[in-house]
mmCIF file of C-alpha atoms and ligand atoms in Angstrom:
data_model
loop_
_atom_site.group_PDB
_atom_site.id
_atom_site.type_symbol
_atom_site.label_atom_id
_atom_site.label_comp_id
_atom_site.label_asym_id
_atom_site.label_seq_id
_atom_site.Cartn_x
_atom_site.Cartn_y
_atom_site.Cartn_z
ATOM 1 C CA UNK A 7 75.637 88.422 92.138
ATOM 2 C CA UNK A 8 77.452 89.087 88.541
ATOM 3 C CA UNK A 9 80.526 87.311 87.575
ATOM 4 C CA UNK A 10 83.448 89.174 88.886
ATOM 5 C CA UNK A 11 85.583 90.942 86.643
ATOM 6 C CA UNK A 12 88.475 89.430 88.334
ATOM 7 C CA UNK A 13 88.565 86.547 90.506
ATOM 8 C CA UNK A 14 91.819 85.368 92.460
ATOM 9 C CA UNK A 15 91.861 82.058 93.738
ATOM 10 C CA UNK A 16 94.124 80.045 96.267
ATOM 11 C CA UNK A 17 97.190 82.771 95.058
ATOM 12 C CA UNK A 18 100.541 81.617 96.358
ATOM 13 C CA UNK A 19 103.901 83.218 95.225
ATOM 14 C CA UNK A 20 107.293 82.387 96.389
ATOM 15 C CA UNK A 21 110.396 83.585 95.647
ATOM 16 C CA UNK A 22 113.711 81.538 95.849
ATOM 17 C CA UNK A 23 116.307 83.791 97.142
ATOM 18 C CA UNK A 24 120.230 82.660 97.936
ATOM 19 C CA UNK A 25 118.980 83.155 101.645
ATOM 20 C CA UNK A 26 116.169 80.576 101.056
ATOM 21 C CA UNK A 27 112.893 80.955 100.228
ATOM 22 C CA UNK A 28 110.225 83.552 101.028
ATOM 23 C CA UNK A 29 106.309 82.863 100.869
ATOM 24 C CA UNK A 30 105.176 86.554 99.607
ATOM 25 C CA UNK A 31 101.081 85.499 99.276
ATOM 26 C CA UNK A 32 99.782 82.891 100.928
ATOM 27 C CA UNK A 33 96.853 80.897 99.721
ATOM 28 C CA UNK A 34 95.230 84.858 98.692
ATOM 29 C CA UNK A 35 91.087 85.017 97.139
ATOM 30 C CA UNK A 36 89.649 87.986 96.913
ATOM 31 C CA UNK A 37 87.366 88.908 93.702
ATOM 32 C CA UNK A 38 86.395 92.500 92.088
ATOM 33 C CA UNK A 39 83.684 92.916 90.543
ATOM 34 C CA UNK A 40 82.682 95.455 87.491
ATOM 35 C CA UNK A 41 82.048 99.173 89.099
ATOM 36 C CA UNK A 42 83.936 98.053 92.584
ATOM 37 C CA UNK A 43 86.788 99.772 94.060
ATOM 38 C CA UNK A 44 88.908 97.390 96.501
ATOM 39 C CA UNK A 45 91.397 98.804 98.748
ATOM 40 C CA UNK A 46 94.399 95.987 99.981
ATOM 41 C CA UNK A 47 95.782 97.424 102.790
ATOM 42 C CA UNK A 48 98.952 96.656 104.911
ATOM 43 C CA UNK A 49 102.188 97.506 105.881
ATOM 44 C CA UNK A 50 105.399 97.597 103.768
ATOM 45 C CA UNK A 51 106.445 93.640 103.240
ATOM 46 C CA UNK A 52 102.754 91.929 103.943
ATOM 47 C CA UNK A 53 102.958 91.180 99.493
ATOM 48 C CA UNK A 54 100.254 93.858 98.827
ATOM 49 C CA UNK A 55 102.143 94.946 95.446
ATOM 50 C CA UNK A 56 103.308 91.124 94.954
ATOM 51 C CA UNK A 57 99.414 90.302 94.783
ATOM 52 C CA UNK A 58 99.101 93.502 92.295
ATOM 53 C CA UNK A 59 101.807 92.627 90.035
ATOM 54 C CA UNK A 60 100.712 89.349 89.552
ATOM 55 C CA UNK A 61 97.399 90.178 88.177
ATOM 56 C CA UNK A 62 99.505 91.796 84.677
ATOM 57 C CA UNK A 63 101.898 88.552 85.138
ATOM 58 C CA UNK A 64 105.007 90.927 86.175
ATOM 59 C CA UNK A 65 106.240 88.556 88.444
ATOM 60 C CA UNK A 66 110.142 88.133 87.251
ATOM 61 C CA UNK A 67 110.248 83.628 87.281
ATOM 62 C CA UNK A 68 112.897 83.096 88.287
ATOM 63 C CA UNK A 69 113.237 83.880 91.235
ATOM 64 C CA UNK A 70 109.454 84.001 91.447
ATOM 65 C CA UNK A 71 107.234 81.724 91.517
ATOM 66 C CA UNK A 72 103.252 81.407 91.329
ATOM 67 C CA UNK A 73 103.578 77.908 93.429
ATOM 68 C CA UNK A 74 99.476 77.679 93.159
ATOM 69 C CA UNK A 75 96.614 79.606 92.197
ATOM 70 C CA UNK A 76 95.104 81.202 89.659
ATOM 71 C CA UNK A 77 93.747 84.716 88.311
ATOM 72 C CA UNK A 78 91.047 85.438 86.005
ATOM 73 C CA UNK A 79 90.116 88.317 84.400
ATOM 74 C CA UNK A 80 86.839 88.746 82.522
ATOM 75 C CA UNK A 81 86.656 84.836 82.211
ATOM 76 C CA UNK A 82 90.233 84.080 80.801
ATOM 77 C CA UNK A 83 92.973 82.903 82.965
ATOM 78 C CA UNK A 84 95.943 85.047 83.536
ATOM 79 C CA UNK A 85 98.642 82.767 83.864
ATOM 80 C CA UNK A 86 97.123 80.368 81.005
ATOM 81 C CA UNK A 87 97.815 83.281 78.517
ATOM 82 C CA UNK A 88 100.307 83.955 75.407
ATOM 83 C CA UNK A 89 102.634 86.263 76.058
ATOM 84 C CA UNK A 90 100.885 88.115 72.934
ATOM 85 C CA UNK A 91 97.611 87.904 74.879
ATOM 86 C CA UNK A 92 99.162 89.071 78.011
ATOM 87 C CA UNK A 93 100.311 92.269 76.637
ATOM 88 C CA UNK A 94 97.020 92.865 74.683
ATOM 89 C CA UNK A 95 95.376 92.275 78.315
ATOM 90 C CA UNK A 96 98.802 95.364 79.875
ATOM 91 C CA UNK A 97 97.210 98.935 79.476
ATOM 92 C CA UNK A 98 94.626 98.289 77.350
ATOM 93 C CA UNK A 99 92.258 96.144 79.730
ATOM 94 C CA UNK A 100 94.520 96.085 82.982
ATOM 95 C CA UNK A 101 96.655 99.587 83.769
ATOM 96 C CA UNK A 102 98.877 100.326 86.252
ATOM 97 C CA UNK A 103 99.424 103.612 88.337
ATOM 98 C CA UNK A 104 102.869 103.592 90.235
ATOM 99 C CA UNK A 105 104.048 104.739 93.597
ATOM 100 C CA UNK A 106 106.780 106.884 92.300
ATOM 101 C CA UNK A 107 106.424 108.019 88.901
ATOM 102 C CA UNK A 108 109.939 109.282 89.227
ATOM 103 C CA UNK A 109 111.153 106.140 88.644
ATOM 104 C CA UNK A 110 108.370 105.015 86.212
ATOM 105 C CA UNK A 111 108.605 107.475 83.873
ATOM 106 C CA UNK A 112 111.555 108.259 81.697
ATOM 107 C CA UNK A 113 113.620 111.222 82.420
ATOM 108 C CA UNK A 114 114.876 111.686 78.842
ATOM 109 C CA UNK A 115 111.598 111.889 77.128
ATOM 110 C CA UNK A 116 108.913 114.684 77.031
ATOM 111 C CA UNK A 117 105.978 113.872 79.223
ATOM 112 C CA UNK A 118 104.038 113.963 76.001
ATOM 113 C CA UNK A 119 106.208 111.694 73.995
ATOM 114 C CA UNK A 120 105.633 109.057 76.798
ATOM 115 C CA UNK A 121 102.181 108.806 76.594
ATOM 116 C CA UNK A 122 101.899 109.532 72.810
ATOM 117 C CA UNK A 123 103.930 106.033 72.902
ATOM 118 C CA UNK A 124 101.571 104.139 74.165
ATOM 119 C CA UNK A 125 98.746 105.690 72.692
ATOM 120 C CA UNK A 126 100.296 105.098 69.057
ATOM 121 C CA UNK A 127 101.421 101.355 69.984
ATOM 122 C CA UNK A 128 98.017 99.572 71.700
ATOM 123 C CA UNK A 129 95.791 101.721 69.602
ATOM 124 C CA UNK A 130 97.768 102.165 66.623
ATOM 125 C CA UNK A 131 96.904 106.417 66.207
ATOM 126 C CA UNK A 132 98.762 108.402 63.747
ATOM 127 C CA UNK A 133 101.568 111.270 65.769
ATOM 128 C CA UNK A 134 99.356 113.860 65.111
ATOM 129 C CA UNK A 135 96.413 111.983 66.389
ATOM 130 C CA UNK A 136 98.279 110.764 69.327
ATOM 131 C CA UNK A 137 99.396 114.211 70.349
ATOM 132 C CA UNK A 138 96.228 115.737 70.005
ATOM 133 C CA UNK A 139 94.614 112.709 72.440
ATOM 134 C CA UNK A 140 97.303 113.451 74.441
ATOM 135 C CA UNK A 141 96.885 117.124 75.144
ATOM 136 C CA UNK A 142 92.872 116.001 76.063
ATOM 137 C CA UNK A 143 94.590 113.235 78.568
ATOM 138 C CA UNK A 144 96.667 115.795 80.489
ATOM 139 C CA UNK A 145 93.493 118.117 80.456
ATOM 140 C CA UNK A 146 91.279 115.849 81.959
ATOM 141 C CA UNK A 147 93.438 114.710 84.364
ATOM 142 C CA UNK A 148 94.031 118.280 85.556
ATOM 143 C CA UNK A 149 97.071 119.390 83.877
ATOM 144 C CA UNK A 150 96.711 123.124 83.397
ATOM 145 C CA UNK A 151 97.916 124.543 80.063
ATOM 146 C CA UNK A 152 98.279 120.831 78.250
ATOM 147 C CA UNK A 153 98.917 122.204 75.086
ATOM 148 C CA UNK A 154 102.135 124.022 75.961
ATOM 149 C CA UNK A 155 102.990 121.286 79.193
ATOM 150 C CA UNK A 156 103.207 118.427 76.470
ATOM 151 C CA UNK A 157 106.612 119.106 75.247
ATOM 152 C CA UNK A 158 108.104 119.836 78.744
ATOM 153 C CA UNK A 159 110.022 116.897 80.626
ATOM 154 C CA UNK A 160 109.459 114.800 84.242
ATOM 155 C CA UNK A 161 111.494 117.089 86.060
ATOM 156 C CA UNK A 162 109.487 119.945 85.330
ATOM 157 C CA UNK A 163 106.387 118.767 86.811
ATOM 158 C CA UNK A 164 105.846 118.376 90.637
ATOM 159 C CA UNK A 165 104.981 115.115 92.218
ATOM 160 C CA UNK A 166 101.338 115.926 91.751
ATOM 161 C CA UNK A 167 101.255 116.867 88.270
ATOM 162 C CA UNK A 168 103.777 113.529 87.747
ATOM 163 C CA UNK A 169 101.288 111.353 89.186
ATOM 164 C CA UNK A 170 98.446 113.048 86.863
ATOM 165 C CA UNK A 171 100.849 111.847 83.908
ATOM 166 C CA UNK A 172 100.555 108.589 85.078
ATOM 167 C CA UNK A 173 96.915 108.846 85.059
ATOM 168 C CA UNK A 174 96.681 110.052 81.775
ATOM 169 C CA UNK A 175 98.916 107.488 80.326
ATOM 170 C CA UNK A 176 96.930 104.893 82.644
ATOM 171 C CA UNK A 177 93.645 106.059 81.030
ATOM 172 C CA UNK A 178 95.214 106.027 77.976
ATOM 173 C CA UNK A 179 93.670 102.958 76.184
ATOM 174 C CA UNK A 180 90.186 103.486 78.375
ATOM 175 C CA UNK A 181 90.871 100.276 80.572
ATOM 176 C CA UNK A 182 88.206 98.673 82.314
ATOM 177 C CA UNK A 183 90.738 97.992 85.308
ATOM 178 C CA UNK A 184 92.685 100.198 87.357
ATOM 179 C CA UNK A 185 95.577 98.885 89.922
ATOM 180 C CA UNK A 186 96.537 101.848 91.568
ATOM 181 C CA UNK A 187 99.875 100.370 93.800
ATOM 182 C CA UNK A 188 100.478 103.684 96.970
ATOM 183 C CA UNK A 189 99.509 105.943 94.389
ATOM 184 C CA UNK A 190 99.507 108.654 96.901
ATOM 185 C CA UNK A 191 102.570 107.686 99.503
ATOM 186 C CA UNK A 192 105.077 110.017 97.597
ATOM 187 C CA UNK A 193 102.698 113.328 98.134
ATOM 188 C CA UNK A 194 102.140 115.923 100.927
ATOM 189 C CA UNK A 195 98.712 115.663 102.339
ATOM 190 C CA UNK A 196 96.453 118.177 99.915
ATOM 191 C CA UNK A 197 98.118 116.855 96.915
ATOM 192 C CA UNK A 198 96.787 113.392 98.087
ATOM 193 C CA UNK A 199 93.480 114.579 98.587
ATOM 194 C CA UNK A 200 93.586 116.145 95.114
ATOM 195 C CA UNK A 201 94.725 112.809 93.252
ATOM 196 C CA UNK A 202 92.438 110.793 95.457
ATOM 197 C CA UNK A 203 89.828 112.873 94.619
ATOM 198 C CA UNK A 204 90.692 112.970 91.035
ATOM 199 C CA UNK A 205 91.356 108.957 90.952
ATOM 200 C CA UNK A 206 87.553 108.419 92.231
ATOM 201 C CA UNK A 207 85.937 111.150 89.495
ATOM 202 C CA UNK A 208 87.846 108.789 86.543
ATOM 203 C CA UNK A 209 86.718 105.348 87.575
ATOM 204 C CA UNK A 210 83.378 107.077 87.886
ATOM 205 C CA UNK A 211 83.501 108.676 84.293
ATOM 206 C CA UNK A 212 85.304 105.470 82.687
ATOM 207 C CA UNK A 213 83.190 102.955 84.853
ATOM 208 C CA UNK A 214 86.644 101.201 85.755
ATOM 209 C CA UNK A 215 86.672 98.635 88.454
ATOM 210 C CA UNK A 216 89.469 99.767 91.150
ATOM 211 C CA UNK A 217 92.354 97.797 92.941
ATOM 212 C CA UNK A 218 93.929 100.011 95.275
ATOM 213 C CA UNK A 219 97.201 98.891 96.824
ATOM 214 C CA UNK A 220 97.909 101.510 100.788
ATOM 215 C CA UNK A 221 99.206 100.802 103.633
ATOM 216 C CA UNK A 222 96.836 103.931 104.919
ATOM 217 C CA UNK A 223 93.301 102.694 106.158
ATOM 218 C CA UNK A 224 92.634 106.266 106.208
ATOM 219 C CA UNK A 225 93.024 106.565 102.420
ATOM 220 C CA UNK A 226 91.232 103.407 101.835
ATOM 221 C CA UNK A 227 88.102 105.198 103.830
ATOM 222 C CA UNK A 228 87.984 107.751 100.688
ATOM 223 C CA UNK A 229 88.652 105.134 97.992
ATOM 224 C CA UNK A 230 86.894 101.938 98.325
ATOM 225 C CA UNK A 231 83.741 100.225 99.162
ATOM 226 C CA UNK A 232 85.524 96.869 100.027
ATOM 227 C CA UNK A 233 88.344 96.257 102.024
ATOM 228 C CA UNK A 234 90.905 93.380 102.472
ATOM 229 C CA UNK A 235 93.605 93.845 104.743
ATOM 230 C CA UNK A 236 97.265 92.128 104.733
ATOM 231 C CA UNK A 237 99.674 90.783 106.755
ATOM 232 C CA UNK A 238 102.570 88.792 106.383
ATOM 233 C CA UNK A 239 101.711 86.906 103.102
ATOM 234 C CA UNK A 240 98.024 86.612 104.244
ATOM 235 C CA UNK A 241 94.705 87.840 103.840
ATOM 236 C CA UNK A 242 93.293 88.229 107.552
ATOM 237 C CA UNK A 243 90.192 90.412 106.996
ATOM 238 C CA UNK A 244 88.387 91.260 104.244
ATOM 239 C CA UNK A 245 84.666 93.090 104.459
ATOM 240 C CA UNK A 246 82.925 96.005 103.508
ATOM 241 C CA UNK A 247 83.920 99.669 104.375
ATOM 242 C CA UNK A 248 81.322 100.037 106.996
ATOM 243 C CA UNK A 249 82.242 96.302 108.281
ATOM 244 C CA UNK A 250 85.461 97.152 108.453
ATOM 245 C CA UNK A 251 85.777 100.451 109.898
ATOM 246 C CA UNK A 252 82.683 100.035 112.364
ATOM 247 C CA UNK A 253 83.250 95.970 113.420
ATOM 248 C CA UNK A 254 86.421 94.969 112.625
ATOM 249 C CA UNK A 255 86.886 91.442 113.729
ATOM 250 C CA UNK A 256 90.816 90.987 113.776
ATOM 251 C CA UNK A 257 92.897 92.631 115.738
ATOM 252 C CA UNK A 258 95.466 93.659 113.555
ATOM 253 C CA UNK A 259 92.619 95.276 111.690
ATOM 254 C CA UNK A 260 92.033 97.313 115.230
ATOM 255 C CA UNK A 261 95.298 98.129 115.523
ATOM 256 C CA UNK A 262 95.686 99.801 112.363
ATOM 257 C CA UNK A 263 92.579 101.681 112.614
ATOM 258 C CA UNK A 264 93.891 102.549 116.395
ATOM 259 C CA UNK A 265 96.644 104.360 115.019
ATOM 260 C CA UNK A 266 95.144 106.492 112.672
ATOM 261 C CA UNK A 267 95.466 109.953 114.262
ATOM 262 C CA UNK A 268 91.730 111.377 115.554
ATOM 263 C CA UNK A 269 91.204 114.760 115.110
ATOM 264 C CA UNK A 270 88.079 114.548 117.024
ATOM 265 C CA UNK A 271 89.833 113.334 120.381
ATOM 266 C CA UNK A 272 92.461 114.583 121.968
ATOM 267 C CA UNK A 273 95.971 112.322 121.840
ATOM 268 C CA UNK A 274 98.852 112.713 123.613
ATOM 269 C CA UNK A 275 100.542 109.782 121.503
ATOM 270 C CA UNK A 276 99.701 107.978 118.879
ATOM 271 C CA UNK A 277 98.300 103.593 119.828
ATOM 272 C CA UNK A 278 101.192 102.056 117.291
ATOM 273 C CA UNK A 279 101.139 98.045 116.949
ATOM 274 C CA UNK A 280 103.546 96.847 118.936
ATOM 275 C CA UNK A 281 106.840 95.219 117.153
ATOM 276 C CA UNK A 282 107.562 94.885 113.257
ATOM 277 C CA UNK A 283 106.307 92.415 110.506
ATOM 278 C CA UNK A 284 108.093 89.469 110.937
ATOM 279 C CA UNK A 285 110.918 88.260 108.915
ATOM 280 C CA UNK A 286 109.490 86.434 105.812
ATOM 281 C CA UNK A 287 111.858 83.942 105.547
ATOM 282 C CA UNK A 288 111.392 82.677 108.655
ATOM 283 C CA UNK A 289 108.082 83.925 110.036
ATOM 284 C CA UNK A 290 106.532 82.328 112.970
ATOM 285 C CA UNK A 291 104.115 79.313 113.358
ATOM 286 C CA UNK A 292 100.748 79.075 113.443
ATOM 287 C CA UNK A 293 99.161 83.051 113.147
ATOM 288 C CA UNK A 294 102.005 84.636 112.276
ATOM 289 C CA UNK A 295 100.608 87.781 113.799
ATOM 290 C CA UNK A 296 100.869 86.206 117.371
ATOM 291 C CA UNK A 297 103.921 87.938 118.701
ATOM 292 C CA UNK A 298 102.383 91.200 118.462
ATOM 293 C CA UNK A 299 99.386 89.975 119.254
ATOM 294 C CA UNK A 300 97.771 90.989 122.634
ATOM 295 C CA UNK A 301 94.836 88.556 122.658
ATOM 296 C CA UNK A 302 97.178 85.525 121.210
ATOM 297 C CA UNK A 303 96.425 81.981 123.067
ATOM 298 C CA UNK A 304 98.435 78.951 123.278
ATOM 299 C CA UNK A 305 96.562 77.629 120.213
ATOM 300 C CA UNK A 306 97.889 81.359 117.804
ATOM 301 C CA UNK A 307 101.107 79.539 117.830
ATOM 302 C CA UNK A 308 100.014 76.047 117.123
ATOM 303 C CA UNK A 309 97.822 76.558 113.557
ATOM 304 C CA UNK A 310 96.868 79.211 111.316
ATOM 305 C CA UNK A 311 93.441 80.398 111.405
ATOM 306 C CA UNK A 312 90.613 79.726 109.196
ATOM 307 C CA UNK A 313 89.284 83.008 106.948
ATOM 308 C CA UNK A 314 85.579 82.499 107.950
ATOM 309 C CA UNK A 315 82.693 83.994 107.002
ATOM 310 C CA UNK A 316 81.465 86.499 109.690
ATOM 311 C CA UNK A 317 78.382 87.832 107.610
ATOM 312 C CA UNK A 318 77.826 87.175 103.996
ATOM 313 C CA UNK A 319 80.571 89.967 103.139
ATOM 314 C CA UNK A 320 82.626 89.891 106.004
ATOM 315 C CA UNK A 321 85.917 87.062 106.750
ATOM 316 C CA UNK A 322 88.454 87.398 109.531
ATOM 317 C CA UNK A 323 91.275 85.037 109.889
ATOM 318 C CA UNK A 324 91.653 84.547 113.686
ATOM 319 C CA UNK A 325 91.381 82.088 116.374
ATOM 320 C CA UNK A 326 89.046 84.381 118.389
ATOM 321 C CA UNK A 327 86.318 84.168 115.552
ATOM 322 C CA UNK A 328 86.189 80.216 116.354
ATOM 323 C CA UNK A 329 84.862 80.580 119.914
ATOM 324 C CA UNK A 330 81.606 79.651 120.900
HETATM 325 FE FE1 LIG B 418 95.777 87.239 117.697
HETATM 326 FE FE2 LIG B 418 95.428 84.616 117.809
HETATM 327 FE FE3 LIG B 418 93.784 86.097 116.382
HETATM 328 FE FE4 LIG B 418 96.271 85.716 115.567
HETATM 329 S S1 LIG B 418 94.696 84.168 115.759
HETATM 330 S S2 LIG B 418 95.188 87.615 115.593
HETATM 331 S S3 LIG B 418 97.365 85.718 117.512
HETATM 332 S S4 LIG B 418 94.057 86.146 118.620
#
């Protein structure tokens, strides 16, 4: 196997809040290697985008913390970086495609200004060599008519076309790393198929490795070969896309891919999971997925699980993978 591009190990963040302290990743490894796109799934709160922003070191100390762990990225570690390396490593190696461009891009600036910016700062162009990369950006990302769209503003583009300006400005500095954090969540259902669609043809064309941060298993199904799902702070399965879609081991696992809506079966109503994600500053003992658990045993609430191997690609964290 080649080294991975990025290895985490043994991740733990906390944050210290006035209402105590919350464990957002809990002892998290997971590794990506060159060419591989890996989908984190889970729902809102189980510290998918914690994990993410920790990889570019955008974790705000205090009142975060990284309590243990570390990240590496092409053989250098992370957290052991200047803060001159780190932002060397920010767009041009790493880059970052938001949930809601909305609120990551500026409203006062031209669309083209924006990414001229960054183009002119980590590679140091000339305007008129900036602008001119720029108008090829928005065209390959699918902006129709770059030339003239360059000078308009955010809130003349739709939600699509604002989430193709965060590609381009993404693709910028040709990283060899993509975290793409619910790059879809804000868009109607065809637009999502478009970016997703688009998304996949650039890591092909740039040869980018992939993170991708959903709490849709269904859009993970399009996007990744290797899947890790989240809950509460933990990793508690982690496998391949067939693995994972045709034996998933843990049942929160099944009960996300039970509630994905089949269009090949007829529902009355949808299989949710029963109850919410716990509350993170006081989550329960032992699995903390036990009280929504229907196959929990006495022992769910006593410790947490082991992630063991299943096969060589495969881990599930739960009690029911220790029985004989
Ligand atoms: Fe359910 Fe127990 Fe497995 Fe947790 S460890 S998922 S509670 S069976």
């Amino acid at each position: 196997m080649p080294e991975p591009v990025l290895s985490v190990d043994d991740l733990t963040i906390r944050f210290h809040l006035k209402r105590g302290t919350l464990t957002a990743v809990d002892g998290v490894s997971f590794q990506i290697h060159k060419g591989e796109t890996f989908g984190l799934v889970g729902e809102s709160g189980s510290g998918k985008t914690v994990t993410a922003r920790s990889l570019m070191r955008l974790i705000p100390t205090p009142p975060g913390e990284i309590a243990s762990g570390r990240v590496m990225f092409e053989g250098a570690s992370i957290y052991d970086m200047s803060r001159e390396q780190i932002r060397d490593i920010r767009g041009r190696k790493i880059a970052m495609v938001f949930q809601e461009p909305m609120s990551a891009l500026n409203p006062v600036f031209t669309v083209g200004s924006q990414i001229g910016d960054v183009l002119r700062t980590n590679l140091a162009m000339s305007r008129s060599e900036a602008r001119a990369r720029t108008i090829e950006l928005m065209g390959l990302v699918g902006i129709p008519s770059p030339g003239s769209r360059i000078d308009s503003y955010v809130h003349e583009f739709s939600g699509g076309m604002r989430q193709r300006v965060m590609l381009a400005m993404a693709l910028s500095c040709n990283p060899s790393f993509l975290i793409a954090d619910e790059p879809t969540t804000a868009l109607d259902v065809t637009i999502q198929a478009t970016i997703l669609a688009l998304i996949s043809s650039m890591i092909e064309r740039f040869e980018m490795s992939l993170l991708f941060i959903t709490h849709n298993l269904g859009v993970v199904a399009h996007a990744c070969d290797t899947i890790a799902v989240m809950y509460a702070s933990h990793l508690v399965e982690m496998g391949t896309k067939a693995e994972i879609f045709v034996n998933p081991q843990h049942p929160y696992t099944i009960g996300l891919l039970n509630s994905i809506p089949k269009l090949e079966v007829q529902q009355k109503y949808l299989s949710p999971i029963e109850g919410s994600v716990c509350n993170m500053l006081d989550p329960p003992g032992g699995c903390k997925f036990h009280p929504r658990c229907a196959h929990a045993m006495a022992i769910c609430r006593e410790a947490v699980p082991r992630f063991r191997e299943i096969t060589p690609s495969h881990y599930s964290a739960c009690h029911l993978n220790d029985q004989p």
